[in-house]
CSV table of C-alpha atoms and ligand atoms in Angstrom, one decimal:
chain,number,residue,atom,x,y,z
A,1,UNK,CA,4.1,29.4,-14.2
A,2,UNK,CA,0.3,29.4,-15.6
A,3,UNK,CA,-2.4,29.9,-12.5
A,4,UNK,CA,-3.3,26.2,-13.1
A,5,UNK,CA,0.0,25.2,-12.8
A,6,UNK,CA,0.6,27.3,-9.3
A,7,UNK,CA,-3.4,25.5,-8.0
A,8,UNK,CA,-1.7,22.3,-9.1
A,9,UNK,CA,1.6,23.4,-6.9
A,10,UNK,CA,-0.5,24.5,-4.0
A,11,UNK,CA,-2.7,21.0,-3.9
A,12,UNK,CA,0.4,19.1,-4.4
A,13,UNK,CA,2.2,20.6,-1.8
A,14,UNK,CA,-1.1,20.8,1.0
A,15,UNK,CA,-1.3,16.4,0.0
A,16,UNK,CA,2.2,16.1,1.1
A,17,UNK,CA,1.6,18.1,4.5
A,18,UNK,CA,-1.4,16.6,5.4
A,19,UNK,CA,0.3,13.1,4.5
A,20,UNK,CA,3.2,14.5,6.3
A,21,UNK,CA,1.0,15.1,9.7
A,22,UNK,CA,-1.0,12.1,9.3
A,23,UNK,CA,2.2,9.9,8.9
A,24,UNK,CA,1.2,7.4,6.1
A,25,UNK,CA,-1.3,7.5,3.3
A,26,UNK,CA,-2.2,7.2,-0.2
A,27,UNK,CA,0.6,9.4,-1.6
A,28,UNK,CA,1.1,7.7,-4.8
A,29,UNK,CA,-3.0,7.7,-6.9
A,30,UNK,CA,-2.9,10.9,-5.6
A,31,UNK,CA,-0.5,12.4,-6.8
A,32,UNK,CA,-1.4,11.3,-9.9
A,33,UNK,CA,-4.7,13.3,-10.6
A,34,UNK,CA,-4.0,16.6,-9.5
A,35,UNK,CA,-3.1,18.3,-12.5
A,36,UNK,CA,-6.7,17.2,-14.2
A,37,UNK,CA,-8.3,18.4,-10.3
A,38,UNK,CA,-6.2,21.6,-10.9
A,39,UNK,CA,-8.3,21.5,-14.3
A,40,UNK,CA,-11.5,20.7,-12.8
A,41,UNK,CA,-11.6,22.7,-9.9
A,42,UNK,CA,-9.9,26.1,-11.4
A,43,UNK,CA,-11.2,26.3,-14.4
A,44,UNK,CA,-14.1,24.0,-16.6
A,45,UNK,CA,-16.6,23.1,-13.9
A,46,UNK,CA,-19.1,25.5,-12.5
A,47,UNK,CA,-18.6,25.2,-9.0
A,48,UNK,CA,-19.9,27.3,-5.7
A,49,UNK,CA,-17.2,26.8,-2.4
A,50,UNK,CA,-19.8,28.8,-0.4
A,51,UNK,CA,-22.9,26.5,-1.6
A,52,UNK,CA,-21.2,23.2,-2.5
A,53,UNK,CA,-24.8,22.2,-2.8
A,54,UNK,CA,-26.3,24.5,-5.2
A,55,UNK,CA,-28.5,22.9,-7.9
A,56,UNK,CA,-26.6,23.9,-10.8
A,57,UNK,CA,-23.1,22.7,-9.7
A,58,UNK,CA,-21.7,20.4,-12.2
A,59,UNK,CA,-20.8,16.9,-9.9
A,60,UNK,CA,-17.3,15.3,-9.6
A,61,UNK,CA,-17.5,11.8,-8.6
A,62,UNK,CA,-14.0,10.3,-7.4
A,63,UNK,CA,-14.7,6.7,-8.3
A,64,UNK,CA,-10.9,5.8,-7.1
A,65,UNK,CA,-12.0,7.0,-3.6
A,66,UNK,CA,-8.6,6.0,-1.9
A,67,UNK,CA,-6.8,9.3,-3.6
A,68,UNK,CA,-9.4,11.2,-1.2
A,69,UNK,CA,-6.4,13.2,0.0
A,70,UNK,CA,-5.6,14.8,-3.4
A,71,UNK,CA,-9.2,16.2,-3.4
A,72,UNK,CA,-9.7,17.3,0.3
A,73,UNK,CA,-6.7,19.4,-0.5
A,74,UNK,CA,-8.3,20.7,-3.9
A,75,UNK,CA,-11.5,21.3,-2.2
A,76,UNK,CA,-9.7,23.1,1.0
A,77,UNK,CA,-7.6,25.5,-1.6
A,78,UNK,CA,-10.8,26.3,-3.5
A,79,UNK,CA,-12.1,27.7,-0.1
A,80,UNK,CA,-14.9,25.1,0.7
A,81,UNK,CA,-13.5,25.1,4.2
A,82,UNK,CA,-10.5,25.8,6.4
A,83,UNK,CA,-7.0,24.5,4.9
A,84,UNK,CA,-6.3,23.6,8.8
A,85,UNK,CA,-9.0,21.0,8.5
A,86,UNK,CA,-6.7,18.7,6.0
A,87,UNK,CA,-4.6,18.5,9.5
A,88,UNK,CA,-7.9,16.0,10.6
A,89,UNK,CA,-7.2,13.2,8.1
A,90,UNK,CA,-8.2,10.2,9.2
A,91,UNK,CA,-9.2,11.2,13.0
A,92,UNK,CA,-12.0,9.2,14.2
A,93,UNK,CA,-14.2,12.1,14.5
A,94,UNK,CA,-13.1,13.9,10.9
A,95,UNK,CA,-14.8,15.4,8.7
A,96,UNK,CA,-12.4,14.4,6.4
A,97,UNK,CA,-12.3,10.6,6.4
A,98,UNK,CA,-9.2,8.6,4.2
A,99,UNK,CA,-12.1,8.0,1.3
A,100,UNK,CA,-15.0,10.2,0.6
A,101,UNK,CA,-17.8,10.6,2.4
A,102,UNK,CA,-20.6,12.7,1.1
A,103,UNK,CA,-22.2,13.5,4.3
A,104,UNK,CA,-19.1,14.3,5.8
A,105,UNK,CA,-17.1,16.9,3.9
A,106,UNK,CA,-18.2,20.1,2.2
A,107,UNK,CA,-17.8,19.4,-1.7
A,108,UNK,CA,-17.7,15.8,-1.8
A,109,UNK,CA,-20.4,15.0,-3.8
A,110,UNK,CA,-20.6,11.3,-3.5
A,111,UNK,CA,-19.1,8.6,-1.0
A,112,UNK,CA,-16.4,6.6,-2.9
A,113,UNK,CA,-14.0,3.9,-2.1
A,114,UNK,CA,-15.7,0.7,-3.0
A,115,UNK,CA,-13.8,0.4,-6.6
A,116,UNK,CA,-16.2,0.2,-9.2
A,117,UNK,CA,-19.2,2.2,-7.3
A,118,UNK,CA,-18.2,4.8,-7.8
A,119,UNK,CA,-18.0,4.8,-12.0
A,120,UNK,CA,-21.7,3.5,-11.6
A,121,UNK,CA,-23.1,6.2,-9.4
A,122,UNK,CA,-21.5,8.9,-11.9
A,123,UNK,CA,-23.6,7.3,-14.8
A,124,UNK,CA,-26.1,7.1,-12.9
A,125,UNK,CA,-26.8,10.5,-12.0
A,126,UNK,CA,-25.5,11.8,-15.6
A,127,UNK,CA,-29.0,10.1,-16.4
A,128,UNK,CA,-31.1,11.3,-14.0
A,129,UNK,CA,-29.4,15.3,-15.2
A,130,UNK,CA,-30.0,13.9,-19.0
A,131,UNK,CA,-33.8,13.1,-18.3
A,132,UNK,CA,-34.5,15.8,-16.6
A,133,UNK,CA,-33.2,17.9,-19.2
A,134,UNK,CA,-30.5,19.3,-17.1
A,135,UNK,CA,-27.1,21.7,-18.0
A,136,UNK,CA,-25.4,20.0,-15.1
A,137,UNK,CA,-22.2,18.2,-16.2
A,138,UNK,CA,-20.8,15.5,-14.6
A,139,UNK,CA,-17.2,14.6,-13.6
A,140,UNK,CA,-14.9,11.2,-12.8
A,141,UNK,CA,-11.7,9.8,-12.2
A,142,UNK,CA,-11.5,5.8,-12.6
A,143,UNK,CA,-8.3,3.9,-11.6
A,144,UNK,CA,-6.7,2.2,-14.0
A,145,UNK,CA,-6.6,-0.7,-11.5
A,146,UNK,CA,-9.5,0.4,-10.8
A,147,UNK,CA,-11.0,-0.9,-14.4
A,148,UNK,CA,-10.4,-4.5,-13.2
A,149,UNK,CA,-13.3,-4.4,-12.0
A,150,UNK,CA,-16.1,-5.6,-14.0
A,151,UNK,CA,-18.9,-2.9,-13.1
A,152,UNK,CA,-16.2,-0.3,-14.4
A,153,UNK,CA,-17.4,-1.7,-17.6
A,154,UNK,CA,-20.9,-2.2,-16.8
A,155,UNK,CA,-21.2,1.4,-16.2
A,156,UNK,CA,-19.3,2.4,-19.6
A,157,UNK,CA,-22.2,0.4,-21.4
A,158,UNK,CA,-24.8,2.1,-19.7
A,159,UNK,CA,-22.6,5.7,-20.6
A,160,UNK,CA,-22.2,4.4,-24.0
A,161,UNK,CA,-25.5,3.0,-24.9
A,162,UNK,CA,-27.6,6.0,-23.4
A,163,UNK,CA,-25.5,8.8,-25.1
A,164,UNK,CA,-24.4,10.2,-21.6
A,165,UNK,CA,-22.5,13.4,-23.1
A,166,UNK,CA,-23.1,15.6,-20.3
A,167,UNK,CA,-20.4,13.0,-18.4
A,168,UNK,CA,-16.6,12.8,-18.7
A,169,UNK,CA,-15.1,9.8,-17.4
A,170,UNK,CA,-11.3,10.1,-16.8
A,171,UNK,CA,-8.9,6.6,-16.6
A,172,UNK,CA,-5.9,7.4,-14.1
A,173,UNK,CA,-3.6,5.1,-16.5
A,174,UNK,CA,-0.8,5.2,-14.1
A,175,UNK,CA,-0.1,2.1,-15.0
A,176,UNK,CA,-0.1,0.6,-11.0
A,177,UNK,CA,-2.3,-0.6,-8.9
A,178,UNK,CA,-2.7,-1.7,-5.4
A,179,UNK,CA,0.6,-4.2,-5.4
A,180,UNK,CA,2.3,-3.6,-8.7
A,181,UNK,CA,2.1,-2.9,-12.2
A,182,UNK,CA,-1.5,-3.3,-14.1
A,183,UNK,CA,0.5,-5.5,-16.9
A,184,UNK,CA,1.6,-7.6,-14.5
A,185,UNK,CA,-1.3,-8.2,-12.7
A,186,UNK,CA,-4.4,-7.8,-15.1
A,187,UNK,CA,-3.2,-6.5,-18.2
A,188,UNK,CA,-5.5,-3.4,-19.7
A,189,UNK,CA,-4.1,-4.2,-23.1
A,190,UNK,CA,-4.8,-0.5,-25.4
A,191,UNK,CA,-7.5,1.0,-23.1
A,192,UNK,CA,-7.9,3.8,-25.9
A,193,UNK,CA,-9.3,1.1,-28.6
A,194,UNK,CA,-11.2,-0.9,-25.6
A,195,UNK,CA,-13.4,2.2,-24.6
A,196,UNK,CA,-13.7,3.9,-28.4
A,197,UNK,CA,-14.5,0.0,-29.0
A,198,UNK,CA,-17.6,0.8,-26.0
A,199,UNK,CA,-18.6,3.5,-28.2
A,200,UNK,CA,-16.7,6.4,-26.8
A,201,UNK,CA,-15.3,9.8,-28.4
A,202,UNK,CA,-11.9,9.0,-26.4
A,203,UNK,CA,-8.7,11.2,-26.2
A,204,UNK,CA,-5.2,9.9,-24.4
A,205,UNK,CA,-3.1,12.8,-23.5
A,206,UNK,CA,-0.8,13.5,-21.1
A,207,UNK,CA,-2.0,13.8,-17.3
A,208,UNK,CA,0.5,16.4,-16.0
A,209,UNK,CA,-0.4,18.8,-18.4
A,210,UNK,CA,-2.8,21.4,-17.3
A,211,UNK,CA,-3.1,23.0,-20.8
A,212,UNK,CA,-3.7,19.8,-22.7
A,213,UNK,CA,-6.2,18.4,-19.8
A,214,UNK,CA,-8.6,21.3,-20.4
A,215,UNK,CA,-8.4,21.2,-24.1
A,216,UNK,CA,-9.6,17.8,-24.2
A,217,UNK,CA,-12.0,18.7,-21.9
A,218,UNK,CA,-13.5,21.7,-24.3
A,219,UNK,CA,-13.2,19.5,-26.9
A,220,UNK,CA,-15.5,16.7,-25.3
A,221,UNK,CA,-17.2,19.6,-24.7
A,222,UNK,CA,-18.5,19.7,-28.7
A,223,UNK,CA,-19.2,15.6,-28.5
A,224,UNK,CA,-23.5,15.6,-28.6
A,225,UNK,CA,-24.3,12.2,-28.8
A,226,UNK,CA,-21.9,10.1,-27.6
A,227,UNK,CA,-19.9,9.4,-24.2
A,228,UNK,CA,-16.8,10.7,-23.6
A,229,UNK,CA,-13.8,9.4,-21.9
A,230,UNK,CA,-10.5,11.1,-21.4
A,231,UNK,CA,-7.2,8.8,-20.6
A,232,UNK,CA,-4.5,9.9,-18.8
A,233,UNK,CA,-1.1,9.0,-19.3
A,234,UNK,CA,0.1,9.6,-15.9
A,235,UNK,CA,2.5,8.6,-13.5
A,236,UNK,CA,2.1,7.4,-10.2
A,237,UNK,CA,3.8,9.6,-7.7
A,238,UNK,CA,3.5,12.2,-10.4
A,239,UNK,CA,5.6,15.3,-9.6
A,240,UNK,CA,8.2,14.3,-7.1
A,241,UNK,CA,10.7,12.3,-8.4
A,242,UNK,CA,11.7,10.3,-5.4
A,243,UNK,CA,8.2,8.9,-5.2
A,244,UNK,CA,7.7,8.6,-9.2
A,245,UNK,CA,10.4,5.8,-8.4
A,246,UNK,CA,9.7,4.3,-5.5
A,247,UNK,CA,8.3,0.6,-7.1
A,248,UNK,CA,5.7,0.7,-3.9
A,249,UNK,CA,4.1,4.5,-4.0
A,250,UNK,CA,0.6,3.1,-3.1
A,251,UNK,CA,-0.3,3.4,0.7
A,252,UNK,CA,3.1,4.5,2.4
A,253,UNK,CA,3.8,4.9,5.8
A,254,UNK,CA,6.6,7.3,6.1
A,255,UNK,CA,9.5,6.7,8.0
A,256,UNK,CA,13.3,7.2,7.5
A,257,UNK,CA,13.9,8.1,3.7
A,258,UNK,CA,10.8,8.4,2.8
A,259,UNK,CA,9.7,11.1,5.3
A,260,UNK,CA,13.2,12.3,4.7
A,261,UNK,CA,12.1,12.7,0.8
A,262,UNK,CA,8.7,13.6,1.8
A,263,UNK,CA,10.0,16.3,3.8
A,264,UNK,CA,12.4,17.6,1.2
A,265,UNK,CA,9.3,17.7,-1.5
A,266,UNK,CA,7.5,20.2,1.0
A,267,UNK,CA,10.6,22.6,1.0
A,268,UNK,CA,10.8,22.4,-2.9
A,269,UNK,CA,7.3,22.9,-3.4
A,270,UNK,CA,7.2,26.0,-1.1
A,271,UNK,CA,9.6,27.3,-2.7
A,272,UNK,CA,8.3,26.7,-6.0
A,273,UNK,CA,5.1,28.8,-4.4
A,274,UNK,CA,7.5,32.1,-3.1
A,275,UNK,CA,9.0,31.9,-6.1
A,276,UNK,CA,5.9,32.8,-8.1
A,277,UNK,CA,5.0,34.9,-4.9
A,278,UNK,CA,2.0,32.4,-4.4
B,1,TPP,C1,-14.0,-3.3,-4.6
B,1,TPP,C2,-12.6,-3.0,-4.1
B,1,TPP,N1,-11.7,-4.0,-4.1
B,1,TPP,C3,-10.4,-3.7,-3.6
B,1,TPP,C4,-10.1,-2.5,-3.1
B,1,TPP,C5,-8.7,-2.3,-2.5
B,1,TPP,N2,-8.0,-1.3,-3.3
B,1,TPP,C6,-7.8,0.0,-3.0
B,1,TPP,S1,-6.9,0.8,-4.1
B,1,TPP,C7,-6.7,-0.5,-5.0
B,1,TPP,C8,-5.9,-0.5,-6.3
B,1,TPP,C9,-6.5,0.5,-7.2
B,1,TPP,O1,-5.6,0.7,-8.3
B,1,TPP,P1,-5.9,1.9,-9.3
B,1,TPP,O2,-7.3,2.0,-9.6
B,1,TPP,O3,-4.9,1.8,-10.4
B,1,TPP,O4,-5.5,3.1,-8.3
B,1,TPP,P2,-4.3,4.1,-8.3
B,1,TPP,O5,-3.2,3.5,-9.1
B,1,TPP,O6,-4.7,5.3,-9.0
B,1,TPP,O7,-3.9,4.4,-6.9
B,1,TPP,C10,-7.3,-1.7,-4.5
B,1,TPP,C11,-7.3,-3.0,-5.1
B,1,TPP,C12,-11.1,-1.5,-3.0
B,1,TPP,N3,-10.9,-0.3,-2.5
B,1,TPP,N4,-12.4,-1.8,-3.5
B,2,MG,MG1,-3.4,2.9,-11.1
């Protein structure tokens, strides 16, 4: 097992405890981006867990703010605080609220949730790093549900137009939303020829595949003039096959099989973890 694939493990199996405590939760959108976290987190961006605020951080931005689960666990393994704290989810004095909160929790950079702000902030302050002449990179994840909303593509002008290369925009295309498929609800048709169509440099790849998520990454690396935009092809409930099937993975609350399966899913993924002897 590759390092990133044992960080993707260890995130994957803190979501399904804190879920598991909490008793309900976004399981399914966030299980969907923690291979390209495992990515971002443990390897391509410069990051400080002892100084999440230092100047030249590069910035991760989680437009689809209700998978804040998948990166309070990413943040807690990377050591920007206690692993114990994950157990707070949702508590009406947490530090760890069910969507980000930047003046709340250690590492979140900015407070998401509102679909659609959150794409717009990120471009906003790739700008401000561009003007200013900056190294600082910058980092998102956009729903694919989330790309019904029109300032999604609002935003991707404003990327497109000013050249924003300092800013990767990942689309979750796990082809759900909230209540059901994307087709069957607004249709994204070939998102790859929509945003190259923006002006992109775009790349589709598989999103539970560590390797070819940080190749594309160095590779957008090279792009100097345009913006760049990552797609991937991802599944929601990646990684646990019981919830990969489940038709309505989006906010569960668990009970009976599903807690049963959910459960189950923290064995495995232990295991998984003593196998490789952590
Ligand atoms: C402006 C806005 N409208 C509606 C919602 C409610 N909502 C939360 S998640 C969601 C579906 C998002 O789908 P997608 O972006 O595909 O997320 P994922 O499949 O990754 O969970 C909706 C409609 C919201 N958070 N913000
Ligand atoms: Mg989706």
């Amino acid at each position: 097992m590759s390092d990133l694939k044992k960080l993707s493990t260890k995130i994957r199996l803190e979501v399904c405890k804190m879920l598991k405590h909490r008793g309900f939760g976004h399981l399914g959108g966030s299980l969907s981006i923690i291979e390209t976290l495992s990515v971002l987190y443990g390897d391509v961006m410069k990051i400080n867990p002892q100084n999440p605020n230092w100047e030249e951080r590069d910035w991760f931005i989680l437009s689809k703010g209700h998978a804040g689960p998948a990166l309070y666990a990413t943040l807690a393994v990377k050591g920007y605080f206690p692993l114990e704290m994950l157990n707070t989810l949702n508590n009406n004095d947490t530090r760890i609220p069910s969507h980000p909160d930047r003046l709340k929790t250690p590492g979140v950079d900015v407070t998401t949730g509102s679909l659609g702000q959150g794409i717009s902030l990120a471009v906003g302050i790739a700008k401000s790093f561009q003007i200013s002449q900056k190294p600082n990179r910058v980092y998102t994840i956009v729903g694919d549900g989330e790309c019904n909303e029109g300032q999604v593509w609002e935003a991707f002008q404003f990327a497109a137009h000013h050249k924003l290369s300092n800013l990767i925009i990942f689309i979750d295309e796990n082809h759900k939303q909230l209540d059901g498929p994307t087709k069957d609800i607004i249709n994204s048709f070939d998102m790859k020829e929509k945003v190259e169509a923006f002006g992109f440099a775009v790349k589709r790849i598989s999103g539970n595949d560590e390797l070819a998520i940080k190749n594309a990454v160095l590779e957008m690396f090279e792009v100097k003039d345009k913006a760049c935009c990552i797609i991937l092809d991802t599944i929601k409930g990646q990684g646990i096959k019981y919830y990969e099937m489940l038709s309505d993975n989006h906010h569960i609350r668990f009970s009976g099989e599903s807690e049963f399966q959910l459960d189950l899913a923290i064995e495995k993924l232990k295991e998984e973890l003593e196998r490789e002897g952590r």
